[in-house]
Amino acid sequence: APPAKKPAPAAAKKKAVTAPKEETAPATEEPPAPEHPLEQPSVPKDEPAPIPTEAGAEVTPVPVEGSPAPPAEPPAPAPEPKPEKPKEEPPSCPLSLAVEEVTENSFTLTWKAPEQMGRAGLDGYVVEICKDGSSDWKAVNQEPFLSTRYTIPNLSSGDKIHVRVKAVSASGASVPAALEQPVLIREILQLPKIRMPRHLRETYIRRVGDAVNIMIPFQGKPQPEVSWTKEGQPLDTNRINIRNTTRDTIFYIRQAQRGDSGKYELTVHIHGAEDKATLDIQVVEPPGPPQNLKLVDVWGFNVALEWTPPADNGNSEIKGYRVQKSDKKSGKWFTVLERCTRTSCTISDLIIGNTYSFRVFSENICGLSDSAAVASGVAHIEKTKSTYQPEKIPQRDMMEPPKFTQPLTDRTTTRGYSTHLFCSVRGFPQPKIIWLKNQMEIREDPKYIALIDQGVCSLEIRKPGPFDGGVYTCKAVNPLGEASVDCRLDVK
């Protein structure tokens, strides 16, 4: 049995060797197919139809290479969005190009980034120069840089240099920003600087007819050049006088008019370096009166008024309106509302029977208008018709017998010192008061003074002696009855 088993594997090996030899040609394309025939089903998953024989093996690679997948690839590059790139616009022009410093052989520029950078972003800036009288522009920097400050070196003293700056990106270069005047290569000992006074940094307000006399100091070496413009235009020298010194400039108008209002620009130059300041002048006058003042309604003690703003506000904002009234009897005007911010109001607390007129002034920063708008009609406050019906009060029986509300109290006094006895009584009709001492009525005796006021009864005993002590009684009598109270007085 053992020797029989050995040749079997050898024969199998021979078969295995012969099999690949027969399929060597097709095996170059698919060598694993004969060694593992079980993997053939993986091929039919992609191409199930043509796999019968060697010819089929040859056919399988052909459809794989010529399958419908490759032709699907060409449409992919067709809709490429890349052609849109040329449509991107270059960046906009750099802003605020100015000379920061000038020396004997160089000068320094500053500027601000452009408003639009473009989709590709900014690569940097290119600075170009050209001598005055020439048109040959040369780039100073070989590669773009992103700084907004650049110093141009190696220049000759006395030369006049034109300069411009471009913003560069992948989509191209911007329109260049250039200085209006060439830069004279000469050392500036002190850059120009305008010292605008604090009160001139806001709107400078003057009234019509007033003089405008403004002095603005500045600095710079060598002597700077001074220029004035109004909203980009030269000044009217017939109305405005400018006098410049080495340290300041004087702006003078003899009599200001509303047409002199506006923004004046002051510029100080030194060989390409400059400083600017703006002077805002507003010439105002009192406004005109309100328009279309109407008496809208009158009811009870109230009046409603309406009007429209004045046609001329005096070149200043209307701050409010002053409303006044006048009654026909006195003819005098009284202010009802000091500064009404609306164009309507209601006036109350008017007097019945009076007839009123109304007027309104407009007010701005200069004050009240020279005249007022007067309402065409008058308001008569009529008496309201009403009948008085007195309230019916039921009659009450006020008759009451005497009754003491505060009795007499015992007292001790000193000999020779006057003393008083008090008590309170009520009753209607008013009761008659009788004073008694030890049950004896006190009649007209100068030693005693008896009074009654608002129901309070008093008896004064003047300089009592030892014999004035005893029991004192106050008796009140009226037609309905009587009442009495008593007390004891001791004299020591």
Short mmCIF file of C-alpha atoms in Angstrom, two decimals:
data_model
loop_
_atom_site.label_atom_id
_atom_site.label_comp_id
_atom_site.label_asym_id
_atom_site.label_seq_id
_atom_site.Cartn_x
_atom_site.Cartn_y
_atom_site.Cartn_z
CA ALA A 1 0.00 0.00 0.00
CA PRO A 2 2.73 2.57 0.88
CA PRO A 3 4.67 2.19 -2.39
CA ALA A 4 1.43 2.46 -4.37
CA LYS A 5 0.60 5.80 -2.77
CA LYS A 6 3.92 7.46 -3.66
CA PRO A 7 3.57 7.32 -7.46
CA ALA A 8 0.05 8.74 -7.25
CA PRO A 9 1.16 12.17 -6.12
CA ALA A 10 3.92 12.13 -8.67
CA ALA A 11 1.44 11.51 -11.42
CA ALA A 12 -0.71 14.25 -10.05
CA LYS A 13 2.21 16.60 -10.10
CA LYS A 14 2.90 15.75 -13.69
CA LYS A 15 -0.70 16.45 -14.58
CA ALA A 16 -0.52 19.70 -12.76
CA VAL A 17 2.62 20.65 -14.62
CA THR A 18 1.30 19.64 -18.00
CA ALA A 19 -1.90 21.56 -17.50
CA PRO A 20 -0.18 24.92 -17.19
CA LYS A 21 2.08 24.16 -20.07
CA GLU A 22 -0.92 23.74 -22.36
CA GLU A 23 -2.39 27.05 -21.19
CA THR A 24 0.79 29.05 -21.05
CA ALA A 25 -0.31 31.34 -23.83
CA PRO A 26 -3.52 32.49 -22.22
CA ALA A 27 -2.02 32.23 -18.75
CA THR A 28 0.15 35.25 -19.46
CA GLU A 29 -2.96 37.36 -19.21
CA GLU A 30 -4.62 35.38 -16.37
CA PRO A 31 -2.13 33.07 -14.60
CA PRO A 32 -4.29 32.31 -11.52
CA ALA A 33 -7.16 30.83 -13.57
CA PRO A 34 -5.61 27.30 -14.17
CA GLU A 35 -4.15 26.98 -10.67
CA HIS A 36 -7.47 27.79 -9.01
CA PRO A 37 -10.28 26.85 -11.34
CA LEU A 38 -12.78 27.61 -8.54
CA GLU A 39 -12.08 31.32 -8.97
CA GLN A 40 -13.66 31.30 -12.45
CA PRO A 41 -17.09 32.28 -11.13
CA SER A 42 -15.61 35.61 -10.05
CA VAL A 43 -14.97 36.41 -13.69
CA PRO A 44 -18.49 35.64 -14.86
CA LYS A 45 -19.81 38.12 -12.27
CA ASP A 46 -18.41 40.86 -14.45
CA GLU A 47 -18.88 39.12 -17.88
CA PRO A 48 -21.08 35.98 -17.52
CA ALA A 49 -21.62 35.29 -21.26
CA PRO A 50 -18.21 34.68 -22.95
CA ILE A 51 -16.19 32.18 -20.79
CA PRO A 52 -16.30 28.74 -22.43
CA THR A 53 -12.71 27.88 -23.60
CA GLU A 54 -9.30 29.39 -24.24
CA ALA A 55 -10.92 31.51 -26.85
CA GLY A 56 -13.23 32.68 -24.15
CA ALA A 57 -10.24 33.48 -21.97
CA GLU A 58 -8.90 35.58 -24.76
CA VAL A 59 -12.26 37.26 -25.20
CA THR A 60 -12.62 38.19 -21.55
CA PRO A 61 -9.77 40.71 -21.47
CA VAL A 62 -11.09 42.40 -24.61
CA PRO A 63 -14.48 43.30 -23.18
CA VAL A 64 -12.83 44.40 -19.92
CA GLU A 65 -10.72 46.89 -21.81
CA GLY A 66 -13.49 47.87 -24.25
CA SER A 67 -16.31 47.79 -21.72
CA PRO A 68 -18.82 50.67 -21.56
CA ALA A 69 -17.00 52.10 -18.52
CA PRO A 70 -14.13 53.69 -20.49
CA PRO A 71 -16.41 55.52 -22.92
CA ALA A 72 -18.20 56.96 -19.85
CA GLU A 73 -14.93 58.65 -18.80
CA PRO A 74 -14.67 61.21 -21.66
CA PRO A 75 -17.88 63.13 -20.70
CA ALA A 76 -16.41 63.85 -17.25
CA PRO A 77 -13.75 66.36 -18.45
CA ALA A 78 -16.23 67.97 -20.84
CA PRO A 79 -18.26 69.98 -18.20
CA GLU A 80 -15.17 71.35 -16.50
CA PRO A 81 -15.95 74.65 -14.67
CA LYS A 82 -12.39 75.84 -15.16
CA PRO A 83 -13.22 78.18 -18.04
CA GLU A 84 -14.85 80.51 -15.48
CA LYS A 85 -11.45 81.52 -14.08
CA PRO A 86 -10.73 84.07 -16.79
CA LYS A 87 -13.96 85.83 -15.81
CA GLU A 88 -12.55 86.78 -12.40
CA GLU A 89 -11.80 90.47 -12.17
CA PRO A 90 -8.45 91.80 -10.94
CA PRO A 91 -8.31 93.61 -7.57
CA SER A 92 -9.30 97.24 -7.31
CA CYS A 93 -6.90 100.14 -7.00
CA PRO A 94 -4.89 100.65 -3.75
CA LEU A 95 -6.21 103.49 -1.59
CA SER A 96 -4.73 106.60 0.11
CA LEU A 97 -1.33 106.57 -1.54
CA ALA A 98 0.87 109.14 0.22
CA VAL A 99 4.48 110.05 0.90
CA GLU A 100 5.51 109.35 4.48
CA GLU A 101 9.12 110.50 4.43
CA VAL A 102 11.65 111.98 1.99
CA THR A 103 15.44 111.94 2.42
CA GLU A 104 18.37 113.00 0.20
CA ASN A 105 18.42 109.67 -1.71
CA SER A 106 15.12 107.89 -0.92
CA PHE A 107 11.50 108.31 -0.01
CA THR A 108 8.91 106.14 1.74
CA LEU A 109 5.36 105.46 0.52
CA THR A 110 2.29 104.30 2.43
CA TRP A 111 -1.12 103.19 1.19
CA LYS A 112 -4.15 101.16 2.17
CA ALA A 113 -5.37 97.82 0.83
CA PRO A 114 -7.89 97.94 -2.04
CA GLU A 115 -11.58 97.51 -1.32
CA GLN A 116 -11.90 94.46 -3.62
CA MET A 117 -9.27 91.72 -3.39
CA GLY A 118 -10.80 89.29 -5.93
CA ARG A 119 -11.62 85.63 -5.42
CA ALA A 120 -8.04 84.49 -5.90
CA GLY A 121 -6.83 86.75 -3.08
CA LEU A 122 -4.06 89.33 -3.16
CA ASP A 123 -0.53 88.24 -4.09
CA GLY A 124 0.99 91.59 -3.18
CA TYR A 125 1.91 95.01 -4.58
CA VAL A 126 4.27 96.26 -7.27
CA VAL A 127 5.82 99.73 -7.03
CA GLU A 128 6.84 101.49 -10.23
CA ILE A 129 8.74 104.77 -10.70
CA CYS A 130 9.43 107.08 -13.59
CA LYS A 131 11.57 110.22 -13.76
CA ASP A 132 9.80 113.49 -14.48
CA GLY A 133 9.72 114.13 -18.24
CA SER A 134 10.05 110.44 -19.12
CA SER A 135 7.45 107.77 -19.83
CA ASP A 136 9.67 104.79 -19.00
CA TRP A 137 8.10 103.13 -15.95
CA LYS A 138 10.28 100.64 -14.08
CA ALA A 139 9.27 98.23 -11.36
CA VAL A 140 11.24 98.74 -8.16
CA ASN A 141 10.51 95.34 -6.60
CA GLN A 142 11.02 92.08 -8.55
CA GLU A 143 8.44 90.08 -6.59
CA PRO A 144 5.09 91.30 -5.18
CA PHE A 145 5.04 91.98 -1.43
CA LEU A 146 2.09 92.31 0.99
CA SER A 147 3.27 95.26 3.11
CA THR A 148 1.49 98.62 2.61
CA ARG A 149 4.68 100.58 3.25
CA TYR A 150 7.72 100.68 0.99
CA THR A 151 10.94 102.67 0.84
CA ILE A 152 12.46 103.37 -2.58
CA PRO A 153 16.27 103.68 -2.12
CA ASN A 154 19.27 104.67 -4.29
CA LEU A 155 17.80 107.86 -5.78
CA SER A 156 19.66 111.00 -6.78
CA SER A 157 19.14 114.19 -4.80
CA GLY A 158 17.20 116.81 -6.76
CA ASP A 159 15.38 114.31 -9.01
CA LYS A 160 11.62 114.49 -9.48
CA ILE A 161 10.13 111.01 -9.40
CA HIS A 162 6.64 109.94 -10.42
CA VAL A 163 5.47 106.85 -8.57
CA ARG A 164 2.54 104.46 -8.79
CA VAL A 165 1.46 101.25 -7.00
CA LYS A 166 -0.45 98.28 -8.40
CA ALA A 167 -2.23 95.47 -6.56
CA VAL A 168 -1.48 92.07 -8.10
CA SER A 169 -3.39 88.76 -7.86
CA ALA A 170 -3.69 85.55 -9.90
CA SER A 171 -6.36 87.22 -12.05
CA GLY A 172 -4.15 90.17 -13.01
CA ALA A 173 -2.99 93.61 -11.88
CA SER A 174 -5.20 96.48 -10.71
CA VAL A 175 -5.42 99.99 -12.06
CA PRO A 176 -2.38 101.79 -10.58
CA ALA A 177 -2.69 104.32 -7.78
CA ALA A 178 -0.42 107.28 -8.57
CA LEU A 179 0.62 110.49 -6.86
CA GLU A 180 -0.68 113.65 -8.53
CA GLN A 181 2.67 115.45 -8.24
CA PRO A 182 6.19 114.08 -8.63
CA VAL A 183 8.28 113.62 -5.49
CA LEU A 184 11.30 115.90 -5.23
CA ILE A 185 14.18 113.93 -3.72
CA ARG A 186 15.19 116.37 -1.04
CA GLU A 187 15.42 115.85 2.67
CA ILE A 188 12.31 116.97 4.61
CA LEU A 189 13.44 118.10 8.04
CA GLN A 190 9.89 118.11 9.41
CA LEU A 191 6.85 116.52 7.77
CA PRO A 192 3.82 118.77 7.19
CA LYS A 193 1.23 118.63 9.98
CA ILE A 194 -1.94 120.68 10.42
CA ARG A 195 -2.81 121.58 14.04
CA MET A 196 -6.58 121.96 13.74
CA PRO A 197 -8.01 123.70 16.86
CA ARG A 198 -10.47 121.61 18.86
CA HIS A 199 -13.48 123.93 18.30
CA LEU A 200 -12.96 123.70 14.52
CA ARG A 201 -13.06 119.90 14.42
CA GLU A 202 -16.86 120.12 14.64
CA THR A 203 -19.23 122.20 12.54
CA TYR A 204 -18.35 125.90 12.88
CA ILE A 205 -21.66 127.82 13.10
CA ARG A 206 -22.00 131.55 12.44
CA ARG A 207 -25.00 133.83 11.86
CA VAL A 208 -25.67 135.65 8.61
CA GLY A 209 -23.75 138.95 8.60
CA ASP A 210 -21.16 137.84 11.16
CA ALA A 211 -17.46 137.87 10.33
CA VAL A 212 -15.61 134.57 9.98
CA ASN A 213 -11.99 134.88 11.11
CA ILE A 214 -10.21 131.55 11.58
CA MET A 215 -6.52 130.88 12.15
CA ILE A 216 -5.21 127.33 11.69
CA PRO A 217 -1.58 126.63 12.65
CA PHE A 218 0.62 124.06 10.90
CA GLN A 219 4.23 122.88 10.89
CA GLY A 220 6.82 121.58 8.41
CA LYS A 221 10.35 122.17 7.14
CA PRO A 222 11.24 123.39 4.59
CA GLN A 223 8.47 125.96 4.17
CA PRO A 224 5.30 124.04 3.12
CA GLU A 225 2.91 125.11 0.39
CA VAL A 226 -0.66 125.85 1.52
CA SER A 227 -3.77 125.47 -0.63
CA TRP A 228 -7.51 125.83 0.03
CA THR A 229 -10.47 124.36 -1.89
CA LYS A 230 -14.22 124.24 -1.31
CA GLU A 231 -15.74 120.87 -2.13
CA GLY A 232 -13.00 120.29 -4.70
CA GLN A 233 -13.31 123.73 -6.34
CA PRO A 234 -11.10 126.85 -6.00
CA LEU A 235 -12.23 129.50 -3.50
CA ASP A 236 -14.10 132.65 -4.49
CA THR A 237 -11.42 135.23 -3.73
CA ASN A 238 -13.99 138.06 -3.96
CA ARG A 239 -15.61 136.82 -0.76
CA ILE A 240 -12.91 134.82 1.01
CA ASN A 241 -9.47 136.13 1.94
CA ILE A 242 -6.61 133.72 2.67
CA ARG A 243 -3.37 134.87 4.27
CA ASN A 244 -0.55 132.40 4.89
CA THR A 245 2.47 132.77 7.14
CA THR A 246 5.32 130.40 7.94
CA ARG A 247 3.35 128.88 10.80
CA ASP A 248 -0.37 129.35 10.12
CA THR A 249 -3.06 130.16 7.58
CA ILE A 250 -5.86 132.69 8.16
CA PHE A 251 -9.34 132.19 6.64
CA TYR A 252 -11.41 135.42 6.63
CA ILE A 253 -14.91 136.38 5.46
CA ARG A 254 -16.06 139.93 6.22
CA GLN A 255 -19.82 139.26 6.21
CA ALA A 256 -20.91 135.64 6.06
CA GLN A 257 -23.80 134.62 3.85
CA ARG A 258 -25.67 131.33 3.69
CA GLY A 259 -23.90 130.53 0.43
CA ASP A 260 -20.61 130.46 2.33
CA SER A 261 -21.71 127.27 4.10
CA GLY A 262 -19.89 124.11 3.09
CA LYS A 263 -16.78 122.01 3.62
CA TYR A 264 -13.43 123.70 3.00
CA GLU A 265 -10.33 121.54 2.53
CA LEU A 266 -6.91 122.73 3.68
CA THR A 267 -3.83 120.99 2.23
CA VAL A 268 -0.20 121.52 3.29
CA HIS A 269 2.48 120.16 0.84
CA ILE A 270 6.21 119.60 1.13
CA HIS A 271 7.74 117.86 -1.91
CA GLY A 272 5.08 115.18 -2.27
CA ALA A 273 4.38 114.81 1.46
CA GLU A 274 1.12 116.43 2.53
CA ASP A 275 -1.46 116.72 5.31
CA LYS A 276 -5.12 117.57 4.90
CA ALA A 277 -7.85 118.95 7.16
CA THR A 278 -11.52 119.80 6.60
CA LEU A 279 -13.27 122.93 7.90
CA ASP A 280 -17.07 122.61 8.01
CA ILE A 281 -18.79 126.03 8.13
CA GLN A 282 -22.54 126.51 8.58
CA VAL A 283 -23.98 130.02 8.24
CA VAL A 284 -27.48 130.23 9.76
CA GLU A 285 -30.24 132.78 10.37
CA PRO A 286 -33.63 132.78 12.14
CA PRO A 287 -36.27 130.62 10.41
CA GLY A 288 -39.42 131.76 8.74
CA PRO A 289 -42.84 131.53 10.48
CA PRO A 290 -44.86 128.30 10.44
CA GLN A 291 -47.37 127.84 7.66
CA ASN A 292 -51.08 126.99 7.50
CA LEU A 293 -51.90 127.58 11.18
CA LYS A 294 -55.47 126.39 11.74
CA LEU A 295 -57.89 126.39 14.64
CA VAL A 296 -59.07 122.80 14.31
CA ASP A 297 -61.58 122.40 17.16
CA VAL A 298 -63.03 124.08 20.26
CA TRP A 299 -64.72 122.07 23.00
CA GLY A 300 -65.34 122.88 26.64
CA PHE A 301 -62.26 124.69 27.95
CA ASN A 302 -59.96 123.27 25.21
CA VAL A 303 -58.68 124.31 21.76
CA ALA A 304 -56.82 122.19 19.15
CA LEU A 305 -54.28 123.82 16.76
CA GLU A 306 -52.41 122.48 13.71
CA TRP A 307 -49.72 123.94 11.41
CA THR A 308 -46.94 122.96 8.96
CA PRO A 309 -43.15 123.62 9.16
CA PRO A 310 -41.80 126.92 7.79
CA ALA A 311 -40.78 127.20 4.16
CA ASP A 312 -37.32 128.46 5.21
CA ASN A 313 -35.63 126.80 8.19
CA GLY A 314 -32.77 129.33 8.25
CA ASN A 315 -30.22 126.71 7.13
CA SER A 316 -30.58 124.97 10.50
CA GLU A 317 -32.78 122.28 11.99
CA ILE A 318 -36.07 123.44 13.55
CA LYS A 319 -35.84 122.74 17.29
CA GLY A 320 -39.46 123.46 18.17
CA TYR A 321 -42.36 125.91 18.14
CA ARG A 322 -43.56 128.51 20.67
CA VAL A 323 -47.36 128.71 21.03
CA GLN A 324 -49.01 131.83 22.49
CA LYS A 325 -52.59 132.88 23.32
CA SER A 326 -54.27 136.26 23.73
CA ASP A 327 -57.72 136.97 25.21
CA LYS A 328 -59.83 139.72 23.71
CA LYS A 329 -60.25 141.57 26.99
CA SER A 330 -56.57 142.23 27.74
CA GLY A 331 -55.05 141.94 24.26
CA LYS A 332 -51.75 140.66 25.75
CA TRP A 333 -49.92 137.57 24.50
CA PHE A 334 -49.00 134.80 26.91
CA THR A 335 -46.82 131.77 26.14
CA VAL A 336 -48.70 128.48 26.48
CA LEU A 337 -46.02 126.07 25.18
CA GLU A 338 -42.32 127.04 25.30
CA ARG A 339 -40.93 124.52 22.79
CA CYS A 340 -43.45 122.21 21.14
CA THR A 341 -41.65 119.60 19.03
CA ARG A 342 -44.75 118.59 17.05
CA THR A 343 -46.80 120.50 14.48
CA SER A 344 -50.01 120.27 16.53
CA CYS A 345 -51.07 120.91 20.11
CA THR A 346 -54.02 121.15 22.50
CA ILE A 347 -54.47 124.18 24.77
CA SER A 348 -56.53 123.61 27.93
CA ASP A 349 -57.75 125.49 31.01
CA LEU A 350 -59.24 128.40 29.09
CA ILE A 351 -61.61 130.76 30.91
CA ILE A 352 -65.36 130.59 30.28
CA GLY A 353 -66.74 133.59 28.45
CA ASN A 354 -63.38 134.75 26.98
CA THR A 355 -62.51 134.95 23.30
CA TYR A 356 -58.96 133.87 22.38
CA SER A 357 -56.55 134.34 19.47
CA PHE A 358 -53.49 132.15 18.88
CA ARG A 359 -50.09 132.49 17.17
CA VAL A 360 -47.05 130.23 16.71
CA PHE A 361 -43.31 131.03 16.29
CA SER A 362 -40.74 128.60 14.86
CA GLU A 363 -37.32 128.25 16.54
CA ASN A 364 -33.87 127.05 15.42
CA ILE A 365 -30.33 127.42 16.76
CA CYS A 366 -30.48 131.19 16.12
CA GLY A 367 -33.70 131.69 18.07
CA LEU A 368 -37.33 132.49 17.25
CA SER A 369 -38.59 133.48 13.84
CA ASP A 370 -38.93 137.22 13.24
CA SER A 371 -42.69 136.90 12.78
CA ALA A 372 -45.38 134.47 13.86
CA ALA A 373 -48.17 132.62 12.15
CA VAL A 374 -51.54 133.85 13.47
CA ALA A 375 -54.64 131.65 13.36
CA SER A 376 -57.35 133.17 11.16
CA GLY A 377 -60.24 132.34 13.51
CA VAL A 378 -60.86 132.98 17.20
CA ALA A 379 -62.05 130.62 19.90
CA HIS A 380 -64.96 131.70 22.12
CA ILE A 381 -65.30 129.67 25.30
CA GLU A 382 -69.07 129.57 25.91
CA LYS A 383 -70.80 128.96 29.18
CA THR A 384 -72.27 125.53 29.49
CA LYS A 385 -76.04 125.53 30.14
CA SER A 386 -76.77 123.75 33.38
CA THR A 387 -79.42 124.04 36.05
CA TYR A 388 -78.57 123.79 39.71
CA GLN A 389 -80.70 121.45 41.72
CA PRO A 390 -80.06 121.87 45.44
CA GLU A 391 -79.81 118.71 47.39
CA LYS A 392 -82.80 117.97 49.55
CA ILE A 393 -81.61 117.66 53.13
CA PRO A 394 -84.11 116.20 55.60
CA GLN A 395 -84.94 118.51 58.46
CA ARG A 396 -83.56 117.48 61.80
CA ASP A 397 -84.78 118.33 65.26
CA MET A 398 -81.91 120.23 66.83
CA MET A 399 -83.65 120.78 70.19
CA GLU A 400 -81.59 119.36 73.04
CA PRO A 401 -81.64 119.85 76.82
CA PRO A 402 -78.45 121.07 78.51
CA LYS A 403 -75.70 118.51 79.02
CA PHE A 404 -72.23 119.05 80.45
CA THR A 405 -69.55 117.46 78.27
CA GLN A 406 -66.71 118.50 80.61
CA PRO A 407 -67.40 118.74 84.37
CA LEU A 408 -65.77 121.02 86.92
CA THR A 409 -62.74 119.68 88.79
CA ASP A 410 -61.66 120.32 92.39
CA ARG A 411 -58.90 122.90 92.69
CA THR A 412 -56.52 124.20 95.33
CA THR A 413 -55.22 127.73 95.01
CA THR A 414 -53.04 130.15 96.96
CA ARG A 415 -54.35 133.18 98.73
CA GLY A 416 -54.07 136.33 96.67
CA TYR A 417 -53.61 134.56 93.29
CA SER A 418 -56.52 134.64 90.85
CA THR A 419 -57.87 131.28 89.68
CA HIS A 420 -60.29 129.95 87.06
CA LEU A 421 -62.93 127.25 87.04
CA PHE A 422 -63.81 125.64 83.65
CA CYS A 423 -66.50 123.31 82.28
CA SER A 424 -68.21 122.62 78.92
CA VAL A 425 -71.91 122.40 78.15
CA ARG A 426 -74.08 121.91 75.10
CA GLY A 427 -77.79 122.27 74.41
CA PHE A 428 -80.23 123.92 72.07
CA PRO A 429 -81.53 126.55 72.49
CA GLN A 430 -78.38 127.83 74.13
CA PRO A 431 -78.77 127.31 77.86
CA LYS A 432 -78.51 130.07 80.46
CA ILE A 433 -75.53 129.65 82.81
CA ILE A 434 -75.87 130.29 86.52
CA TRP A 435 -72.91 130.07 88.99
CA LEU A 436 -73.47 129.27 92.65
CA LYS A 437 -71.24 129.19 95.72
CA ASN A 438 -72.33 126.95 98.53
CA GLN A 439 -75.78 126.81 96.87
CA MET A 440 -76.00 130.62 96.79
CA GLU A 441 -76.24 132.29 93.35
CA ILE A 442 -73.35 134.51 92.50
CA ARG A 443 -74.76 137.75 91.21
CA GLU A 444 -73.02 140.94 90.10
CA ASP A 445 -70.00 140.71 92.28
CA PRO A 446 -66.77 142.33 91.02
CA LYS A 447 -64.80 139.52 92.62
CA TYR A 448 -66.22 137.06 90.09
CA ILE A 449 -66.18 137.23 86.27
CA ALA A 450 -68.31 134.63 84.46
CA LEU A 451 -67.91 134.02 80.68
CA ILE A 452 -69.22 131.55 78.07
CA ASP A 453 -67.70 131.03 74.62
CA GLN A 454 -68.60 128.23 72.20
CA GLY A 455 -70.07 126.20 75.04
CA VAL A 456 -67.03 126.64 77.34
CA CYS A 457 -68.02 128.17 80.70
CA SER A 458 -65.43 129.86 82.89
CA LEU A 459 -65.53 131.58 86.28
CA GLU A 460 -62.62 133.78 87.38
CA ILE A 461 -62.16 134.32 91.12
CA ARG A 462 -59.97 137.37 91.60
CA LYS A 463 -57.45 137.27 94.47
CA PRO A 464 -59.32 134.75 96.57
CA GLY A 465 -59.09 134.76 100.36
CA PRO A 466 -59.69 132.02 102.92
CA PHE A 467 -63.44 132.78 102.91
CA ASP A 468 -63.67 132.23 99.11
CA GLY A 469 -63.16 128.50 99.51
CA GLY A 470 -66.15 126.17 99.27
CA VAL A 471 -68.31 124.29 96.78
CA TYR A 472 -68.91 126.03 93.41
CA THR A 473 -71.76 124.91 91.11
CA CYS A 474 -72.40 125.66 87.43
CA LYS A 475 -76.02 125.26 86.35
CA ALA A 476 -77.24 125.30 82.71
CA VAL A 477 -80.96 125.90 82.05
CA ASN A 478 -82.99 125.97 78.80
CA PRO A 479 -86.68 125.29 78.00
CA LEU A 480 -86.01 121.56 77.71
CA GLY A 481 -84.39 121.13 81.12
CA GLU A 482 -81.37 121.87 83.24
CA ALA A 483 -78.08 120.31 84.31
CA SER A 484 -75.41 121.17 86.84
CA VAL A 485 -71.88 120.27 87.88
CA ASP A 486 -69.92 121.30 91.00
CA CYS A 487 -66.43 121.24 92.49
CA ARG A 488 -64.56 122.21 95.65
CA LEU A 489 -62.09 125.09 95.88
CA ASP A 490 -59.56 125.24 98.70
CA VAL A 491 -57.63 128.45 99.38
CA LYS A 492 -54.38 128.16 101.39
#
